[in-house]
């Protein structure tokens, strides 16, 4: 989704617990500590059992870091929590996003259809870890290292949507300039272009490039995401400079949907796009 590629403006050093709605991270940490102490395990011993250093365990328990899903699953099993920790996993995962992105991330995870027009960076669902890290490192004001790693983990975890069944119908239109802009350097760009080629082979995914030399272009109003929910309702997500708008009015959403249809018709076809990306790879 384009939203995470353009926002996430935060003060230097801001921690996840400082964001509204992320109190669940602190609650999870307290519950984790109670279960660990009840089990009679020191942090170092528990850390060895789940594959994390004692310092990381302390960060999770104190709510200074957001635990990844794998850690939550392992901790629940090792501590005999009976699903208590796993029950918090979805809310903890949502806390990895800035507050203004959480609703959009939830809608994306439940989408039956997802249509996205990207103008600044490769959409998060198509990114590699290296590309994501390079983008986040360029934020101004600067993000601290813990926040960058949390965002990388969260963004890559969203790619589980490609493993869902029934598979959502997904369409991406990406500006040519985005596919040429070497964020992170040529090696990073090569990796993300190769990933786009792989994902573009999925039957439920169509990826199209919008050539820079197009004289007719309906995308002049900027990027957006269209999400179709269960029941057939559509919403549109717009974002610029860390400000987001979720459109639910039917007339407004219908207008955005019509615009996306025109944009798709003006872009290269999916087959042409794959050939174009292969050409770009040959130039790197």
PDB file of C-alpha atoms in Angstrom, residues 10-167:
ATOM      1  CA  UNK A  10       7.959  11.040  13.757  1.00  0.00           C
ATOM      2  CA  UNK A  11      10.252  12.905  16.159  1.00  0.00           C
ATOM      3  CA  UNK A  12      13.773  11.555  16.665  1.00  0.00           C
ATOM      4  CA  UNK A  13      13.838   8.687  19.132  1.00  0.00           C
ATOM      5  CA  UNK A  14      10.072   8.301  19.468  1.00  0.00           C
ATOM      6  CA  UNK A  15       9.150   4.899  20.868  1.00  0.00           C
ATOM      7  CA  UNK A  16       6.108   2.813  19.989  1.00  0.00           C
ATOM      8  CA  UNK A  17       4.546   3.192  23.433  1.00  0.00           C
ATOM      9  CA  UNK A  18       4.387   6.965  22.846  1.00  0.00           C
ATOM     10  CA  UNK A  19       1.929   6.460  20.006  1.00  0.00           C
ATOM     11  CA  UNK A  20      -1.769   6.533  20.826  1.00  0.00           C
ATOM     12  CA  UNK A  21      -3.303   3.076  20.966  1.00  0.00           C
ATOM     13  CA  UNK A  22      -0.070   1.164  21.507  1.00  0.00           C
ATOM     14  CA  UNK A  23      -0.721   0.552  25.232  1.00  0.00           C
ATOM     15  CA  UNK A  24      -1.270  -3.052  24.175  1.00  0.00           C
ATOM     16  CA  UNK A  25       2.520  -3.346  23.775  1.00  0.00           C
ATOM     17  CA  UNK A  26       3.022  -2.391  27.418  1.00  0.00           C
ATOM     18  CA  UNK A  27       0.219  -4.745  28.489  1.00  0.00           C
ATOM     19  CA  UNK A  28       1.771  -7.585  26.509  1.00  0.00           C
ATOM     20  CA  UNK A  29       5.159  -6.927  28.119  1.00  0.00           C
ATOM     21  CA  UNK A  30       3.714  -7.056  31.637  1.00  0.00           C
ATOM     22  CA  UNK A  31       1.873 -10.283  30.877  1.00  0.00           C
ATOM     23  CA  UNK A  32       5.026 -11.794  29.390  1.00  0.00           C
ATOM     24  CA  UNK A  33       7.041 -10.945  32.490  1.00  0.00           C
ATOM     25  CA  UNK A  34       4.402 -12.377  34.827  1.00  0.00           C
ATOM     26  CA  UNK A  35       4.349 -15.647  32.911  1.00  0.00           C
ATOM     27  CA  UNK A  36       8.153 -15.836  32.770  1.00  0.00           C
ATOM     28  CA  UNK A  37       8.520 -15.214  36.513  1.00  0.00           C
ATOM     29  CA  UNK A  38       5.752 -17.717  37.245  1.00  0.00           C
ATOM     30  CA  UNK A  39       7.687 -20.279  35.195  1.00  0.00           C
ATOM     31  CA  UNK A  40      10.798 -19.574  37.295  1.00  0.00           C
ATOM     32  CA  UNK A  41      12.907 -18.523  34.305  1.00  0.00           C
ATOM     33  CA  UNK A  42      15.576 -15.830  34.284  1.00  0.00           C
ATOM     34  CA  UNK A  43      15.607 -13.597  31.214  1.00  0.00           C
ATOM     35  CA  UNK A  44      18.800 -15.152  29.887  1.00  0.00           C
ATOM     36  CA  UNK A  45      17.443 -18.697  30.278  1.00  0.00           C
ATOM     37  CA  UNK A  46      14.123 -17.821  28.710  1.00  0.00           C
ATOM     38  CA  UNK A  47      15.919 -15.989  25.905  1.00  0.00           C
ATOM     39  CA  UNK A  48      17.898 -19.104  24.994  1.00  0.00           C
ATOM     40  CA  UNK A  49      14.694 -21.132  24.801  1.00  0.00           C
ATOM     41  CA  UNK A  50      13.073 -18.694  22.332  1.00  0.00           C
ATOM     42  CA  UNK A  51      16.209 -17.565  20.498  1.00  0.00           C
ATOM     43  CA  UNK A  52      16.539 -13.993  21.804  1.00  0.00           C
ATOM     44  CA  UNK A  53      19.122 -12.215  23.957  1.00  0.00           C
ATOM     45  CA  UNK A  54      18.264 -11.248  27.523  1.00  0.00           C
ATOM     46  CA  UNK A  55      18.452  -7.588  26.504  1.00  0.00           C
ATOM     47  CA  UNK A  56      15.752  -8.168  23.865  1.00  0.00           C
ATOM     48  CA  UNK A  57      13.548  -9.952  26.405  1.00  0.00           C
ATOM     49  CA  UNK A  58      13.888  -6.945  28.710  1.00  0.00           C
ATOM     50  CA  UNK A  59      12.896  -4.605  25.870  1.00  0.00           C
ATOM     51  CA  UNK A  60       9.793  -6.694  25.100  1.00  0.00           C
ATOM     52  CA  UNK A  61       8.776  -6.860  28.766  1.00  0.00           C
ATOM     53  CA  UNK A  62       9.224  -3.120  29.253  1.00  0.00           C
ATOM     54  CA  UNK A  63       7.245  -2.239  26.117  1.00  0.00           C
ATOM     55  CA  UNK A  64      10.251  -0.593  24.445  1.00  0.00           C
ATOM     56  CA  UNK A  65      10.195  -2.946  21.464  1.00  0.00           C
ATOM     57  CA  UNK A  66       7.318  -4.592  19.635  1.00  0.00           C
ATOM     58  CA  UNK A  67       7.732  -8.385  19.657  1.00  0.00           C
ATOM     59  CA  UNK A  68       7.485 -10.169  16.286  1.00  0.00           C
ATOM     60  CA  UNK A  69       4.784 -12.832  15.736  1.00  0.00           C
ATOM     61  CA  UNK A  70       7.289 -15.717  15.860  1.00  0.00           C
ATOM     62  CA  UNK A  71       8.487 -14.625  19.304  1.00  0.00           C
ATOM     63  CA  UNK A  72       4.905 -14.466  20.581  1.00  0.00           C
ATOM     64  CA  UNK A  73       4.123 -17.984  19.337  1.00  0.00           C
ATOM     65  CA  UNK A  74       7.297 -19.427  20.844  1.00  0.00           C
ATOM     66  CA  UNK A  75       6.814 -17.611  24.160  1.00  0.00           C
ATOM     67  CA  UNK A  76       3.239 -18.843  24.517  1.00  0.00           C
ATOM     68  CA  UNK A  77       4.423 -22.426  24.032  1.00  0.00           C
ATOM     69  CA  UNK A  78       7.545 -22.236  26.221  1.00  0.00           C
ATOM     70  CA  UNK A  79       5.714 -20.501  29.082  1.00  0.00           C
ATOM     71  CA  UNK A  80       2.641 -22.725  28.852  1.00  0.00           C
ATOM     72  CA  UNK A  81       0.445 -19.667  28.438  1.00  0.00           C
ATOM     73  CA  UNK A  82      -2.386 -21.601  26.825  1.00  0.00           C
ATOM     74  CA  UNK A  83      -2.958 -19.010  24.091  1.00  0.00           C
ATOM     75  CA  UNK A  84      -2.984 -15.957  26.386  1.00  0.00           C
ATOM     76  CA  UNK A  85      -0.074 -14.320  24.554  1.00  0.00           C
ATOM     77  CA  UNK A  86      -1.212 -15.462  21.118  1.00  0.00           C
ATOM     78  CA  UNK A  87      -4.579 -13.792  21.734  1.00  0.00           C
ATOM     79  CA  UNK A  88      -2.751 -10.448  21.802  1.00  0.00           C
ATOM     80  CA  UNK A  89      -0.716 -11.093  18.651  1.00  0.00           C
ATOM     81  CA  UNK A  90      -2.981  -9.276  16.191  1.00  0.00           C
ATOM     82  CA  UNK A  91      -3.242  -6.134  18.327  1.00  0.00           C
ATOM     83  CA  UNK A  92       0.493  -6.154  19.015  1.00  0.00           C
ATOM     84  CA  UNK A  93       1.200  -6.454  15.286  1.00  0.00           C
ATOM     85  CA  UNK A  94      -1.081  -3.504  14.542  1.00  0.00           C
ATOM     86  CA  UNK A  95       0.860  -1.383  17.033  1.00  0.00           C
ATOM     87  CA  UNK A  96       3.883  -1.581  14.718  1.00  0.00           C
ATOM     88  CA  UNK A  97       2.255   1.019  12.478  1.00  0.00           C
ATOM     89  CA  UNK A  98       1.960   4.742  13.212  1.00  0.00           C
ATOM     90  CA  UNK A  99      -1.494   5.476  14.615  1.00  0.00           C
ATOM     91  CA  UNK A 100      -2.773   7.095  11.431  1.00  0.00           C
ATOM     92  CA  UNK A 101      -1.965   3.959   9.377  1.00  0.00           C
ATOM     93  CA  UNK A 102      -3.510   1.263  11.547  1.00  0.00           C
ATOM     94  CA  UNK A 103      -7.018   1.313  10.127  1.00  0.00           C
ATOM     95  CA  UNK A 104      -5.678   1.170   6.583  1.00  0.00           C
ATOM     96  CA  UNK A 105      -3.392  -1.743   7.467  1.00  0.00           C
ATOM     97  CA  UNK A 106      -6.325  -3.640   8.976  1.00  0.00           C
ATOM     98  CA  UNK A 107      -8.456  -3.021   5.889  1.00  0.00           C
ATOM     99  CA  UNK A 108      -5.631  -4.182   3.640  1.00  0.00           C
ATOM    100  CA  UNK A 109      -5.278  -7.452   5.552  1.00  0.00           C
ATOM    101  CA  UNK A 110      -8.998  -8.167   5.069  1.00  0.00           C
ATOM    102  CA  UNK A 111      -9.271  -6.937   1.470  1.00  0.00           C
ATOM    103  CA  UNK A 112     -11.001  -8.925  -1.259  1.00  0.00           C
ATOM    104  CA  UNK A 113      -9.561  -6.533  -3.842  1.00  0.00           C
ATOM    105  CA  UNK A 114      -6.659  -4.109  -3.545  1.00  0.00           C
ATOM    106  CA  UNK A 115      -5.863  -1.545  -6.261  1.00  0.00           C
ATOM    107  CA  UNK A 116      -2.929   0.817  -5.792  1.00  0.00           C
ATOM    108  CA  UNK A 117      -1.431   3.714  -7.740  1.00  0.00           C
ATOM    109  CA  UNK A 118       2.173   4.526  -6.688  1.00  0.00           C
ATOM    110  CA  UNK A 119       4.108   7.667  -7.573  1.00  0.00           C
ATOM    111  CA  UNK A 120       6.977   7.993  -5.083  1.00  0.00           C
ATOM    112  CA  UNK A 121       8.292   4.567  -4.095  1.00  0.00           C
ATOM    113  CA  UNK A 122       7.729   0.893  -4.782  1.00  0.00           C
ATOM    114  CA  UNK A 123       4.578  -0.120  -2.845  1.00  0.00           C
ATOM    115  CA  UNK A 124       5.262  -1.735   0.524  1.00  0.00           C
ATOM    116  CA  UNK A 125       3.746  -5.046  -0.529  1.00  0.00           C
ATOM    117  CA  UNK A 126       6.371  -5.334  -3.282  1.00  0.00           C
ATOM    118  CA  UNK A 127       9.395  -4.137  -1.317  1.00  0.00           C
ATOM    119  CA  UNK A 128      12.415  -6.107  -0.117  1.00  0.00           C
ATOM    120  CA  UNK A 129      13.827  -5.653   3.381  1.00  0.00           C
ATOM    121  CA  UNK A 130      16.832  -3.753   2.015  1.00  0.00           C
ATOM    122  CA  UNK A 131      14.656  -1.384  -0.007  1.00  0.00           C
ATOM    123  CA  UNK A 132      12.371  -0.736   2.975  1.00  0.00           C
ATOM    124  CA  UNK A 133      15.315  -0.083   5.256  1.00  0.00           C
ATOM    125  CA  UNK A 134      16.822   2.349   2.740  1.00  0.00           C
ATOM    126  CA  UNK A 135      13.544   4.279   2.514  1.00  0.00           C
ATOM    127  CA  UNK A 136      13.094   4.528   6.271  1.00  0.00           C
ATOM    128  CA  UNK A 137      16.714   5.607   6.783  1.00  0.00           C
ATOM    129  CA  UNK A 138      16.020   8.649   4.577  1.00  0.00           C
ATOM    130  CA  UNK A 139      13.123   9.947   6.702  1.00  0.00           C
ATOM    131  CA  UNK A 140      13.426  13.488   8.018  1.00  0.00           C
ATOM    132  CA  UNK A 141      13.359  13.982  10.934  1.00  0.00           C
ATOM    133  CA  UNK A 142      15.443  10.862  11.446  1.00  0.00           C
ATOM    134  CA  UNK A 143      13.975   7.642  12.825  1.00  0.00           C
ATOM    135  CA  UNK A 144      15.980   5.777  15.471  1.00  0.00           C
ATOM    136  CA  UNK A 145      17.330   2.311  14.625  1.00  0.00           C
ATOM    137  CA  UNK A 146      14.787   0.406  16.742  1.00  0.00           C
ATOM    138  CA  UNK A 147      11.906   2.165  15.007  1.00  0.00           C
ATOM    139  CA  UNK A 148      13.391   1.447  11.575  1.00  0.00           C
ATOM    140  CA  UNK A 149      13.741  -2.259  12.342  1.00  0.00           C
ATOM    141  CA  UNK A 150      10.200  -2.424  13.742  1.00  0.00           C
ATOM    142  CA  UNK A 151       8.850  -0.813  10.578  1.00  0.00           C
ATOM    143  CA  UNK A 152      10.861  -3.154   8.353  1.00  0.00           C
ATOM    144  CA  UNK A 153       9.471  -6.162  10.216  1.00  0.00           C
ATOM    145  CA  UNK A 154       5.920  -4.825  10.034  1.00  0.00           C
ATOM    146  CA  UNK A 155       6.083  -3.997   6.343  1.00  0.00           C
ATOM    147  CA  UNK A 156       7.522  -7.338   5.288  1.00  0.00           C
ATOM    148  CA  UNK A 157       5.015  -9.178   7.486  1.00  0.00           C
ATOM    149  CA  UNK A 158       2.222  -7.576   5.450  1.00  0.00           C
ATOM    150  CA  UNK A 159       3.376  -9.598   2.465  1.00  0.00           C
ATOM    151  CA  UNK A 160       1.662 -12.614   4.028  1.00  0.00           C
ATOM    152  CA  UNK A 161      -1.333 -11.341   2.065  1.00  0.00           C
ATOM    153  CA  UNK A 162       0.165 -13.147  -0.945  1.00  0.00           C
ATOM    154  CA  UNK A 163      -0.245 -16.471   0.904  1.00  0.00           C
ATOM    155  CA  UNK A 164      -3.933 -15.963   1.728  1.00  0.00           C
ATOM    156  CA  UNK A 165      -6.638 -18.173   0.274  1.00  0.00           C
ATOM    157  CA  UNK A 166      -8.929 -17.261  -1.273  1.00  0.00           C
ATOM    158  CA  UNK A 167      -6.363 -14.914  -2.766  1.00  0.00           C
TER     159      UNK A 167
END
